[in-house]
Structure formats: C-alpha cells, structure tokens
PDB file of C-alpha atoms in Angstrom:
ATOM      1  CA  ASP H   1      41.785 138.982  90.319  1.00  0.00           C
ATOM      2  CA  ALA H   2      44.829 140.702  88.815  1.00  0.00           C
ATOM      3  CA  ASP H   3      42.599 142.358  86.213  1.00  0.00           C
ATOM      4  CA  VAL H   4      41.272 144.673  88.918  1.00  0.00           C
ATOM      5  CA  THR H   5      43.866 146.288  91.158  1.00  0.00           C
ATOM      6  CA  GLN H   6      43.477 148.524  94.168  1.00  0.00           C
ATOM      7  CA  THR H   7      45.985 150.783  95.875  1.00  0.00           C
ATOM      8  CA  PRO H   8      46.876 150.980  98.636  1.00  0.00           C
ATOM      9  CA  ARG H   9      46.072 147.546 100.053  1.00  0.00           C
ATOM     10  CA  ASN H  10      46.269 148.791 103.617  1.00  0.00           C
ATOM     11  CA  ARG H  11      46.082 152.311 105.018  1.00  0.00           C
ATOM     12  CA  ILE H  12      46.005 153.776 108.477  1.00  0.00           C
ATOM     13  CA  THR H  13      45.050 157.413 108.769  1.00  0.00           C
ATOM     14  CA  LYS H  14      43.825 159.909 111.339  1.00  0.00           C
ATOM     15  CA  THR H  15      40.482 161.567 111.816  1.00  0.00           C
ATOM     16  CA  GLY H  16      40.053 164.599 109.563  1.00  0.00           C
ATOM     17  CA  LYS H  17      42.596 163.568 106.955  1.00  0.00           C
ATOM     18  CA  ARG H  18      41.772 163.375 103.278  1.00  0.00           C
ATOM     19  CA  ILE H  19      42.468 160.026 101.709  1.00  0.00           C
ATOM     20  CA  MET H  20      42.111 158.587  98.225  1.00  0.00           C
ATOM     21  CA  LEU H  21      41.705 154.948  97.279  1.00  0.00           C
ATOM     22  CA  GLU H  22      42.454 154.024  93.702  1.00  0.00           C
ATOM     23  CA  CYS H  23      41.146 151.315  91.422  1.00  0.00           C
ATOM     24  CA  SER H  24      42.407 150.303  88.007  1.00  0.00           C
ATOM     25  CA  GLN H  25      41.149 147.619  85.656  1.00  0.00           C
ATOM     26  CA  THR H  26      42.414 146.017  82.489  1.00  0.00           C
ATOM     27  CA  LYS H  27      39.207 144.161  81.660  1.00  0.00           C
ATOM     28  CA  GLY H  28      37.941 146.903  79.363  1.00  0.00           C
ATOM     29  CA  HIS H  29      34.667 147.152  81.263  1.00  0.00           C
ATOM     30  CA  ASP H  30      32.580 150.299  81.237  1.00  0.00           C
ATOM     31  CA  ARG H  31      30.928 149.842  84.619  1.00  0.00           C
ATOM     32  CA  MET H  32      32.802 150.338  87.882  1.00  0.00           C
ATOM     33  CA  TYR H  33      31.655 150.218  91.498  1.00  0.00           C
ATOM     34  CA  TRP H  34      32.886 151.009  94.995  1.00  0.00           C
ATOM     35  CA  TYR H  35      31.683 148.988  97.984  1.00  0.00           C
ATOM     36  CA  ARG H  36      32.521 148.872 101.654  1.00  0.00           C
ATOM     37  CA  GLN H  37      32.417 145.726 103.736  1.00  0.00           C
ATOM     38  CA  ASP H  38      31.672 145.703 107.439  1.00  0.00           C
ATOM     39  CA  PRO H  39      31.469 142.538 109.556  1.00  0.00           C
ATOM     40  CA  GLY H  40      27.984 141.053 109.531  1.00  0.00           C
ATOM     41  CA  LEU H  41      26.690 143.525 106.953  1.00  0.00           C
ATOM     42  CA  GLY H  42      27.936 142.107 103.684  1.00  0.00           C
ATOM     43  CA  LEU H  43      28.975 144.651 101.056  1.00  0.00           C
ATOM     44  CA  ARG H  44      27.193 147.950 100.580  1.00  0.00           C
ATOM     45  CA  LEU H  45      27.372 150.109  97.480  1.00  0.00           C
ATOM     46  CA  ILE H  46      28.955 153.557  97.826  1.00  0.00           C
ATOM     47  CA  TYR H  47      29.123 154.845  94.241  1.00  0.00           C
ATOM     48  CA  TYR H  48      28.943 153.447  90.755  1.00  0.00           C
ATOM     49  CA  SER H  49      29.809 154.654  87.285  1.00  0.00           C
ATOM     50  CA  PHE H  50      28.652 153.439  83.896  1.00  0.00           C
ATOM     51  CA  ASP H  51      31.158 155.484  81.939  1.00  0.00           C
ATOM     52  CA  VAL H  52      33.498 158.431  82.382  1.00  0.00           C
ATOM     53  CA  LYS H  53      30.641 160.944  82.338  1.00  0.00           C
ATOM     54  CA  ASP H  54      28.190 158.950  84.420  1.00  0.00           C
ATOM     55  CA  ILE H  55      28.539 158.865  88.226  1.00  0.00           C
ATOM     56  CA  ASN H  56      25.809 157.704  90.571  1.00  0.00           C
ATOM     57  CA  LYS H  57      25.362 157.523  94.319  1.00  0.00           C
ATOM     58  CA  GLY H  58      24.850 154.200  95.985  1.00  0.00           C
ATOM     59  CA  GLU H  59      23.121 153.495  99.260  1.00  0.00           C
ATOM     60  CA  ILE H  60      25.848 154.923 101.533  1.00  0.00           C
ATOM     61  CA  SER H  61      27.521 157.793  99.641  1.00  0.00           C
ATOM     62  CA  ASP H  62      27.574 160.366 102.463  1.00  0.00           C
ATOM     63  CA  GLY H  63      31.133 161.285 103.377  1.00  0.00           C
ATOM     64  CA  TYR H  64      32.564 159.925 100.135  1.00  0.00           C
ATOM     65  CA  SER H  65      33.237 161.249  96.650  1.00  0.00           C
ATOM     66  CA  VAL H  66      34.509 159.605  93.482  1.00  0.00           C
ATOM     67  CA  SER H  67      36.296 160.453  90.282  1.00  0.00           C
ATOM     68  CA  ARG H  68      36.271 158.484  87.040  1.00  0.00           C
ATOM     69  CA  GLN H  69      39.473 159.659  85.426  1.00  0.00           C
ATOM     70  CA  ALA H  70      39.306 157.233  82.524  1.00  0.00           C
ATOM     71  CA  GLN H  71      37.471 154.087  81.547  1.00  0.00           C
ATOM     72  CA  ALA H  72      40.029 152.075  83.464  1.00  0.00           C
ATOM     73  CA  LYS H  73      40.336 154.218  86.606  1.00  0.00           C
ATOM     74  CA  PHE H  74      37.868 154.944  89.375  1.00  0.00           C
ATOM     75  CA  SER H  75      38.979 156.634  92.606  1.00  0.00           C
ATOM     76  CA  LEU H  76      37.207 156.916  95.923  1.00  0.00           C
ATOM     77  CA  SER H  77      37.938 159.840  98.249  1.00  0.00           C
ATOM     78  CA  LEU H  78      37.201 160.466 101.878  1.00  0.00           C
ATOM     79  CA  GLU H  79      37.377 164.241 102.232  1.00  0.00           C
ATOM     80  CA  SER H  80      37.597 164.195 106.011  1.00  0.00           C
ATOM     81  CA  ALA H  81      37.965 160.689 107.354  1.00  0.00           C
ATOM     82  CA  ILE H  82      36.132 159.599 110.494  1.00  0.00           C
ATOM     83  CA  PRO H  83      36.535 156.428 112.563  1.00  0.00           C
ATOM     84  CA  ASN H  84      33.265 154.832 111.404  1.00  0.00           C
ATOM     85  CA  GLN H  85      34.687 154.785 107.893  1.00  0.00           C
ATOM     86  CA  THR H  86      37.082 152.099 109.066  1.00  0.00           C
ATOM     87  CA  ALA H  87      36.228 149.177 106.777  1.00  0.00           C
ATOM     88  CA  LEU H  88      37.340 146.998 103.906  1.00  0.00           C
ATOM     89  CA  TYR H  89      36.759 148.725 100.580  1.00  0.00           C
ATOM     90  CA  PHE H  90      36.259 146.900  97.297  1.00  0.00           C
ATOM     91  CA  CYS H  91      36.258 148.078  93.737  1.00  0.00           C
ATOM     92  CA  ALA H  92      34.413 146.057  91.117  1.00  0.00           C
ATOM     93  CA  THR H  93      33.877 146.157  87.373  1.00  0.00           C
ATOM     94  CA  SER H  94      31.277 144.719  85.051  1.00  0.00           C
ATOM     95  CA  GLU H  95      30.206 144.592  81.465  1.00  0.00           C
ATOM     96  CA  LEU H  96      26.591 144.201  80.443  1.00  0.00           C
ATOM     97  CA  LEU H  97      26.613 141.686  77.639  1.00  0.00           C
ATOM     98  CA  ALA H  98      23.835 141.466  75.067  1.00  0.00           C
ATOM     99  CA  GLY H  99      21.361 138.826  76.160  1.00  0.00           C
ATOM    100  CA  ASP H 100      22.900 138.437  79.603  1.00  0.00           C
ATOM    101  CA  MET H 101      20.271 139.000  82.217  1.00  0.00           C
ATOM    102  CA  ALA H 102      22.786 139.925  84.893  1.00  0.00           C
ATOM    103  CA  ASP H 103      26.182 141.417  84.457  1.00  0.00           C
ATOM    104  CA  THR H 104      28.780 139.643  86.537  1.00  0.00           C
ATOM    105  CA  GLN H 105      30.936 141.868  88.709  1.00  0.00           C
ATOM    106  CA  TYR H 106      34.650 141.248  89.133  1.00  0.00           C
ATOM    107  CA  PHE H 107      36.209 142.415  92.350  1.00  0.00           C
ATOM    108  CA  GLY H 108      39.595 143.776  93.273  1.00  0.00           C
ATOM    109  CA  PRO H 109      41.541 142.471  96.280  1.00  0.00           C
ATOM    110  CA  GLY H 110      40.289 145.187  98.611  1.00  0.00           C
ATOM    111  CA  THR H 111      41.791 148.037 100.623  1.00  0.00           C
ATOM    112  CA  ARG H 112      41.745 147.786 104.394  1.00  0.00           C
ATOM    113  CA  LEU H 113      41.312 151.306 105.787  1.00  0.00           C
ATOM    114  CA  THR H 114      41.684 152.187 109.446  1.00  0.00           C
ATOM    115  CA  VAL H 115      40.767 155.658 110.677  1.00  0.00           C
ATOM    116  CA  LEU H 116      42.098 156.469 114.131  1.00  0.00           C
TER     117      LEU H 116
ATOM    118  CA  ALA D   1      12.514 146.198  97.110  1.00  0.00           C
ATOM    119  CA  GLN D   2      14.909 143.365  96.569  1.00  0.00           C
ATOM    120  CA  SER D   3      16.695 141.743  99.470  1.00  0.00           C
ATOM    121  CA  VAL D   4      18.664 138.680 100.398  1.00  0.00           C
ATOM    122  CA  THR D   5      18.764 136.796 103.697  1.00  0.00           C
ATOM    123  CA  GLN D   6      21.424 134.258 104.505  1.00  0.00           C
ATOM    124  CA  LEU D   7      19.932 132.078 107.170  1.00  0.00           C
ATOM    125  CA  ASP D   8      23.150 131.067 108.913  1.00  0.00           C
ATOM    126  CA  SER D   9      25.973 133.387 109.868  1.00  0.00           C
ATOM    127  CA  HIS D  10      28.284 130.457 110.582  1.00  0.00           C
ATOM    128  CA  VAL D  11      28.303 126.843 109.352  1.00  0.00           C
ATOM    129  CA  SER D  12      30.731 124.166 110.508  1.00  0.00           C
ATOM    130  CA  VAL D  13      31.217 120.846 108.703  1.00  0.00           C
ATOM    131  CA  SER D  14      33.759 118.067 108.727  1.00  0.00           C
ATOM    132  CA  GLU D  15      35.973 117.488 105.737  1.00  0.00           C
ATOM    133  CA  GLY D  16      34.305 115.085 103.301  1.00  0.00           C
ATOM    134  CA  THR D  17      30.757 115.808 104.467  1.00  0.00           C
ATOM    135  CA  PRO D  18      28.122 117.772 102.518  1.00  0.00           C
ATOM    136  CA  VAL D  19      27.865 121.534 102.626  1.00  0.00           C
ATOM    137  CA  LEU D  20      24.581 123.465 102.671  1.00  0.00           C
ATOM    138  CA  LEU D  21      24.528 127.250 102.832  1.00  0.00           C
ATOM    139  CA  ARG D  22      21.038 128.680 102.860  1.00  0.00           C
ATOM    140  CA  CYS D  23      19.792 131.802 101.115  1.00  0.00           C
ATOM    141  CA  ASN D  24      16.337 133.280 100.707  1.00  0.00           C
ATOM    142  CA  TYR D  25      15.588 136.216  98.483  1.00  0.00           C
ATOM    143  CA  SER D  26      12.846 138.737  98.041  1.00  0.00           C
ATOM    144  CA  SER D  27      12.200 140.242  94.633  1.00  0.00           C
ATOM    145  CA  SER D  28       9.223 141.591  92.747  1.00  0.00           C
ATOM    146  CA  TYR D  29      11.006 140.810  89.500  1.00  0.00           C
ATOM    147  CA  SER D  30      12.443 137.603  88.157  1.00  0.00           C
ATOM    148  CA  PRO D  31      15.749 137.753  89.973  1.00  0.00           C
ATOM    149  CA  SER D  32      19.318 137.218  88.919  1.00  0.00           C
ATOM    150  CA  LEU D  33      21.156 135.540  91.757  1.00  0.00           C
ATOM    151  CA  PHE D  34      24.806 134.927  92.516  1.00  0.00           C
ATOM    152  CA  TRP D  35      27.020 133.221  95.042  1.00  0.00           C
ATOM    153  CA  TYR D  36      30.422 134.767  95.719  1.00  0.00           C
ATOM    154  CA  VAL D  37      33.194 133.408  97.926  1.00  0.00           C
ATOM    155  CA  GLN D  38      35.752 135.412  99.869  1.00  0.00           C
ATOM    156  CA  HIS D  39      38.833 133.675 101.182  1.00  0.00           C
ATOM    157  CA  PRO D  40      40.759 135.348 104.012  1.00  0.00           C
ATOM    158  CA  ASN D  41      42.504 138.523 102.874  1.00  0.00           C
ATOM    159  CA  LYS D  42      41.264 138.020  99.332  1.00  0.00           C
ATOM    160  CA  GLY D  43      38.757 139.673  97.051  1.00  0.00           C
ATOM    161  CA  LEU D  44      35.437 138.159  96.075  1.00  0.00           C
ATOM    162  CA  GLN D  45      35.287 135.397  93.511  1.00  0.00           C
ATOM    163  CA  LEU D  46      32.185 134.391  91.595  1.00  0.00           C
ATOM    164  CA  LEU D  47      31.109 130.813  92.325  1.00  0.00           C
ATOM    165  CA  LEU D  48      28.009 130.706  90.149  1.00  0.00           C
ATOM    166  CA  LYS D  49      25.056 132.718  88.897  1.00  0.00           C
ATOM    167  CA  TYR D  50      21.427 132.127  88.013  1.00  0.00           C
ATOM    168  CA  THR D  51      19.841 134.093  85.178  1.00  0.00           C
ATOM    169  CA  SER D  52      16.486 132.345  84.554  1.00  0.00           C
ATOM    170  CA  ALA D  53      17.848 129.512  82.468  1.00  0.00           C
ATOM    171  CA  ALA D  54      18.282 126.133  84.194  1.00  0.00           C
ATOM    172  CA  THR D  55      17.132 126.154  87.808  1.00  0.00           C
ATOM    173  CA  LEU D  56      20.083 123.983  88.884  1.00  0.00           C
ATOM    174  CA  VAL D  57      23.251 125.974  88.416  1.00  0.00           C
ATOM    175  CA  LYS D  58      26.697 124.440  88.544  1.00  0.00           C
ATOM    176  CA  GLY D  59      29.640 126.520  89.599  1.00  0.00           C
ATOM    177  CA  ILE D  60      33.325 126.209  90.212  1.00  0.00           C
ATOM    178  CA  ASN D  61      35.006 123.887  92.718  1.00  0.00           C
ATOM    179  CA  GLY D  62      32.092 121.438  92.786  1.00  0.00           C
ATOM    180  CA  PHE D  63      29.509 123.878  94.118  1.00  0.00           C
ATOM    181  CA  GLU D  64      25.979 124.110  92.805  1.00  0.00           C
ATOM    182  CA  ALA D  65      22.811 125.970  93.696  1.00  0.00           C
ATOM    183  CA  GLU D  66      19.156 125.384  92.962  1.00  0.00           C
ATOM    184  CA  PHE D  67      16.716 128.193  92.279  1.00  0.00           C
ATOM    185  CA  LYS D  68      13.317 127.434  93.819  1.00  0.00           C
ATOM    186  CA  LYS D  69      10.801 130.106  93.022  1.00  0.00           C
ATOM    187  CA  SER D  70       8.054 128.597  95.188  1.00  0.00           C
ATOM    188  CA  GLU D  71      10.343 128.757  98.204  1.00  0.00           C
ATOM    189  CA  THR D  72      12.178 131.951  97.160  1.00  0.00           C
ATOM    190  CA  SER D  73      15.401 130.150  97.901  1.00  0.00           C
ATOM    191  CA  PHE D  74      18.807 129.769  96.280  1.00  0.00           C
ATOM    192  CA  HIS D  75      20.738 127.414  98.544  1.00  0.00           C
ATOM    193  CA  LEU D  76      24.367 126.564  97.839  1.00  0.00           C
ATOM    194  CA  THR D  77      25.513 122.944  98.141  1.00  0.00           C
ATOM    195  CA  LYS D  78      28.570 120.803  97.706  1.00  0.00           C
ATOM    196  CA  PRO D  79      28.609 117.017  98.137  1.00  0.00           C
ATOM    197  CA  SER D  80      31.939 116.816  99.938  1.00  0.00           C
ATOM    198  CA  ALA D  81      33.688 119.642 101.757  1.00  0.00           C
ATOM    199  CA  HIS D  82      37.383 120.270 101.363  1.00  0.00           C
ATOM    200  CA  MET D  83      39.604 122.165 103.752  1.00  0.00           C
ATOM    201  CA  SER D  84      40.158 124.801 101.070  1.00  0.00           C
ATOM    202  CA  ASP D  85      36.422 125.587 101.070  1.00  0.00           C
ATOM    203  CA  ALA D  86      36.764 127.389 104.393  1.00  0.00           C
ATOM    204  CA  ALA D  87      35.813 130.978 103.580  1.00  0.00           C
ATOM    205  CA  GLU D  88      32.997 133.484 103.723  1.00  0.00           C
ATOM    206  CA  TYR D  89      30.158 133.056 101.238  1.00  0.00           C
ATOM    207  CA  PHE D  90      27.789 135.727 100.014  1.00  0.00           C
ATOM    208  CA  CYS D  91      24.421 135.271  98.369  1.00  0.00           C
ATOM    209  CA  VAL D  92      23.687 138.204  96.085  1.00  0.00           C
ATOM    210  CA  VAL D  93      20.746 139.461  94.039  1.00  0.00           C
ATOM    211  CA  SER D  94      21.055 141.836  91.122  1.00  0.00           C
ATOM    212  CA  ASP D  95      18.833 144.893  91.042  1.00  0.00           C
ATOM    213  CA  ARG D  96      17.295 144.194  87.664  1.00  0.00           C
ATOM    214  CA  LYS D  97      14.412 146.576  88.234  1.00  0.00           C
ATOM    215  CA  SER D  98      16.619 149.633  87.916  1.00  0.00           C
ATOM    216  CA  ASN D  99      18.864 148.056  85.280  1.00  0.00           C
ATOM    217  CA  THR D 100      21.863 149.504  87.069  1.00  0.00           C
ATOM    218  CA  GLY D 101      23.632 146.239  87.672  1.00  0.00           C
ATOM    219  CA  LYS D 102      23.670 147.029  91.368  1.00  0.00           C
ATOM    220  CA  LEU D 103      24.215 144.041  93.600  1.00  0.00           C
ATOM    221  CA  ILE D 104      22.465 143.530  96.907  1.00  0.00           C
ATOM    222  CA  PHE D 105      24.484 141.368  99.268  1.00  0.00           C
ATOM    223  CA  GLY D 106      23.423 139.051 102.027  1.00  0.00           C
ATOM    224  CA  GLN D 107      25.157 139.304 105.373  1.00  0.00           C
ATOM    225  CA  GLY D 108      27.501 136.440 104.607  1.00  0.00           C
ATOM    226  CA  THR D 109      27.987 132.903 105.931  1.00  0.00           C
ATOM    227  CA  THR D 110      31.313 131.794 107.315  1.00  0.00           C
ATOM    228  CA  LEU D 111      32.063 128.187 106.450  1.00  0.00           C
ATOM    229  CA  GLN D 112      34.389 126.322 108.772  1.00  0.00           C
ATOM    230  CA  VAL D 113      35.749 122.956 107.646  1.00  0.00           C
ATOM    231  CA  LYS D 114      37.119 120.700 110.358  1.00  0.00           C
ATOM    232  CA  PRO D 115      39.664 117.956 109.653  1.00  0.00           C
TER     233      PRO D 115
END
C-alpha cells in the first residue's frame, strides 16, 4: 500500500552495528505499529504508538527502540544488531473509528533485514 | 489470553476448485477477527474482517469467512481458486480486551494453486 512506506526495503548489516528502519504514512492515522515476521511464527508486535507522546512495548521489544518523530513517522532502531534479528519487518497504521469494534491495520511493504 | 491457531501450514488446490483455510481462535471476549493475505515480496493486505455484525463476512477477490462461535472458528473459503490466489494467509484476532488495537497473528497458511 503506497500510503505506508518503509525504507530501506532491504538491508544487510553486521553484528554490533546500529541500524534504523523508517516508516512514513500519508493516511493521517494516529496509531502506528512495528512487527517482525519470522517463518512459521506469523507477525509479532515489537512496539506501538498511539500518538507522538505515547510509545508502548509489544511482546518482543528487547533489543529494539523506537522514535515517533511526527504523526506520520515512526522509526525502529536496533542499537546493536545481532543475527537473530534477521527477519522481515513491517510497519502498520490504524485509525480507531467511532463505532468500529476493531481498527483495521494497513501495512507497509516490509523491510528485509539480514544481520551477519 | 487471546490466540489464533491456523490448522494447516500448507494447503494445495487445483485451479477452479474450492479453497478452505481453517482458523480457530481463543478469546474470553467477543472477538474481532481478520484475514490478511501476503503475496510474495509484498506487504499484508486485508481480505475481510468480522466485528460482531453478520456472521458470514464477504471480502475481496471472492473470499468469505464464517464466524462460528460454538466452534470458535473463522474459516476462510473461496468457491473457485485462481492462480493469483497463491500466497500466504494469516488469521488474526484483535486484542479488544486491552483496547490497544494490537493484533495477534496465526502462524500463517501457504496456499498453493496448481494449474
């Protein structure tokens, strides 16, 4: 979905390096999420943010940090990358609508990260 | 705790035959359920969602899913498979208890469509 973009799309890095993955959205949504996908495990939530001042840990936040620079931008950082952080990373956005019992999330195209 | 189990990691059908992808959920609250599809090297696209309205939910590309509370199931079906349906499919439940909008994903089912 072009409304949610991620950069870079592919990245190869070495153990111990700091790396940042960026996500931008033009949907005007307040909520943003970072997930990682591993084969056979589905997607797991790393961090989520409901607005610029609200950041929350997901189920697998260890080794990661995030920054919500603006409503439209949400970055994920690996301070010191390790090989088991090799995965496909997705950013998503959502907007909780009045009367909607479940806010639909819209996903970016993903960033494939390889840590050697 | 809420959880989702996709009963098949891989499903293979012939083009033109029906598709059935099975999903069971566990939730202490009335769940909101989704099916997403991921084509190779693509992001996730919403196929359909259930939010306690009609139990039979119609989605895009001819897919539909039926919510069955008695069976705690939300199986995805399509009457006739097309080659372009080959992809990975995720059954997802929304964590409504915490009102965070967090999604809990199943492990995924890879659909193969043979000519």
